[in-house]
Amino acid sequence: ALGMKLEEAPAIVAGGRGVGSAENFKDLEEVATTLGGLVGATRAACDSGFISPSVQIGITGKVVSPDLYIAVALSGASQHMSGCLGSKVIVAINKDADANVFKDARYGIVGDFKQVLPAFNEKCKELLGSS
């Protein structure tokens, strides 16, 4: 995915403030790499210093429309969602079952991404036949 622009990525794994740290964003990067895509983020995650503002998605960031958008630990504020509603499929992972993001997601997983993502990544590798 070297040199690929966020706007061109076939898959984006985006994290919100709930990701909690720059360190935790590495979990998202692993999945993005498996899927041949890139990591994105909400303004809150960028403002918290977890990740570079260059990958911010939303009204004050980039507008993206990948085939697959995985929204991780983000609430789904309209300012962010307006930047990714063009995605073909939105999958939300959030431990708050009432999070707004589930309204816009085609698939939702209620759970802690720290538990969900590693298993999800393994399954993707299996299905995509990459090690």
Short mmCIF file of C-alpha atoms in Angstrom, two decimals:
data_model
loop_
_atom_site.label_atom_id
_atom_site.label_comp_id
_atom_site.label_asym_id
_atom_site.label_seq_id
_atom_site.Cartn_x
_atom_site.Cartn_y
_atom_site.Cartn_z
CA ALA A 1 0.00 0.00 0.00
CA LEU A 2 3.06 2.19 -0.32
CA GLY A 3 2.31 5.47 -2.00
CA MET A 4 -1.42 4.74 -2.03
CA LYS A 5 -3.64 7.66 -1.13
CA LEU A 6 -6.35 7.22 1.48
CA GLU A 7 -8.90 8.26 -1.14
CA GLU A 8 -7.75 5.39 -3.40
CA ALA A 9 -7.56 2.63 -0.78
CA PRO A 10 -9.85 -0.37 -1.44
CA ALA A 11 -10.17 -0.92 2.30
CA ILE A 12 -9.85 1.44 5.24
CA VAL A 13 -9.63 0.50 8.90
CA ALA A 14 -10.52 3.69 10.77
CA GLY A 15 -10.11 4.26 14.46
CA GLY A 16 -11.72 6.66 16.87
CA ARG A 17 -10.80 8.03 20.28
CA GLY A 18 -11.87 4.69 21.74
CA VAL A 19 -8.78 3.06 20.21
CA GLY A 20 -7.02 4.69 23.14
CA SER A 21 -3.41 5.08 22.00
CA ALA A 22 -0.95 5.26 19.12
CA GLU A 23 0.22 1.80 20.19
CA ASN A 24 -3.30 0.38 19.76
CA PHE A 25 -3.48 1.81 16.23
CA LYS A 26 -0.92 -0.90 15.30
CA ASP A 27 -3.76 -3.46 15.64
CA LEU A 28 -5.70 -1.50 13.01
CA GLU A 29 -2.61 -1.28 10.78
CA GLU A 30 -2.24 -5.07 10.83
CA VAL A 31 -5.78 -5.55 9.54
CA ALA A 32 -5.39 -2.78 6.95
CA THR A 33 -2.21 -4.45 5.68
CA THR A 34 -3.93 -7.83 5.43
CA LEU A 35 -6.72 -6.22 3.41
CA GLY A 36 -4.34 -4.26 1.18
CA GLY A 37 -5.72 -1.02 2.52
CA LEU A 38 -4.86 1.85 4.82
CA VAL A 39 -5.62 3.17 8.28
CA GLY A 40 -7.82 6.21 8.76
CA ALA A 41 -9.00 8.04 11.85
CA THR A 42 -11.55 10.39 13.36
CA ARG A 43 -10.69 13.93 14.29
CA ALA A 44 -10.83 12.95 17.97
CA ALA A 45 -8.17 10.26 17.45
CA CYS A 46 -5.96 12.73 15.54
CA ASP A 47 -6.51 15.48 18.12
CA SER A 48 -5.55 13.01 20.85
CA GLY A 49 -2.22 12.51 19.07
CA PHE A 50 -2.79 8.81 18.37
CA ILE A 51 -2.17 9.20 14.65
CA SER A 52 -1.23 11.77 12.03
CA PRO A 53 -3.93 14.30 11.03
CA SER A 54 -3.09 13.38 7.41
CA VAL A 55 -5.35 10.31 7.74
CA GLN A 56 -8.30 12.17 9.23
CA ILE A 57 -11.63 11.30 7.62
CA GLY A 58 -14.72 13.49 7.80
CA ILE A 59 -15.92 17.05 7.27
CA THR A 60 -12.56 18.49 8.38
CA GLY A 61 -10.56 15.69 6.75
CA LYS A 62 -10.77 13.46 3.71
CA VAL A 63 -13.82 12.01 2.00
CA VAL A 64 -13.33 8.35 1.13
CA SER A 65 -15.38 5.66 -0.58
CA PRO A 66 -13.57 2.32 -0.25
CA ASP A 67 -15.15 -1.07 -0.92
CA LEU A 68 -14.74 -1.85 2.77
CA TYR A 69 -14.70 0.58 5.68
CA ILE A 70 -14.07 -0.87 9.12
CA ALA A 71 -14.99 1.61 11.83
CA VAL A 72 -13.18 0.73 15.05
CA ALA A 73 -14.02 2.21 18.45
CA LEU A 74 -15.55 5.33 16.95
CA SER A 75 -18.92 6.72 17.92
CA GLY A 76 -20.11 7.54 14.43
CA ALA A 77 -20.53 11.30 14.76
CA SER A 78 -22.06 12.78 11.62
CA GLN A 79 -18.94 14.92 11.04
CA HIS A 80 -16.91 11.72 10.64
CA MET A 81 -19.52 9.57 8.92
CA SER A 82 -20.08 12.19 6.22
CA GLY A 83 -16.53 11.39 5.12
CA CYS A 84 -17.12 7.67 4.62
CA LEU A 85 -20.78 7.15 3.75
CA GLY A 86 -19.76 6.49 0.14
CA SER A 87 -18.16 3.22 1.27
CA LYS A 88 -19.70 0.09 -0.27
CA VAL A 89 -19.71 -1.78 3.04
CA ILE A 90 -19.27 -0.34 6.53
CA VAL A 91 -18.43 -2.71 9.37
CA ALA A 92 -18.54 -1.26 12.88
CA ILE A 93 -16.72 -2.64 15.91
CA ASN A 94 -17.67 -0.93 19.14
CA LYS A 95 -18.22 -2.08 22.71
CA ASP A 96 -21.12 0.37 23.07
CA ALA A 97 -24.15 -1.31 21.49
CA ASP A 98 -25.88 2.08 21.33
CA ALA A 99 -23.10 3.82 19.38
CA ASN A 100 -24.40 5.90 16.46
CA VAL A 101 -22.02 4.18 14.07
CA PHE A 102 -24.22 1.07 14.02
CA LYS A 103 -26.98 3.07 12.26
CA ASP A 104 -24.71 3.55 9.23
CA ALA A 105 -23.00 0.15 9.33
CA ARG A 106 -24.11 -2.83 7.27
CA TYR A 107 -22.44 -5.16 9.77
CA GLY A 108 -21.86 -4.52 13.43
CA ILE A 109 -19.81 -6.28 16.06
CA VAL A 110 -20.45 -5.31 19.65
CA GLY A 111 -17.22 -6.01 21.44
CA ASP A 112 -13.76 -4.84 22.43
CA PHE A 113 -11.67 -4.35 19.30
CA LYS A 114 -8.61 -5.66 21.18
CA GLN A 115 -10.35 -9.05 21.18
CA VAL A 116 -12.22 -8.75 17.88
CA LEU A 117 -9.44 -7.50 15.55
CA PRO A 118 -6.83 -10.26 16.03
CA ALA A 119 -9.42 -12.98 15.32
CA PHE A 120 -10.82 -10.96 12.40
CA ASN A 121 -7.31 -10.48 10.98
CA GLU A 122 -6.55 -14.21 11.19
CA LYS A 123 -9.81 -15.02 9.39
CA CYS A 124 -9.06 -12.48 6.66
CA LYS A 125 -5.58 -13.96 6.15
CA GLU A 126 -7.14 -17.40 5.91
CA LEU A 127 -9.77 -16.28 3.39
CA LEU A 128 -7.35 -14.20 1.35
CA GLY A 129 -4.71 -16.92 1.45
CA SER A 130 -1.98 -14.62 2.74
CA SER A 131 0.28 -15.50 5.63
#
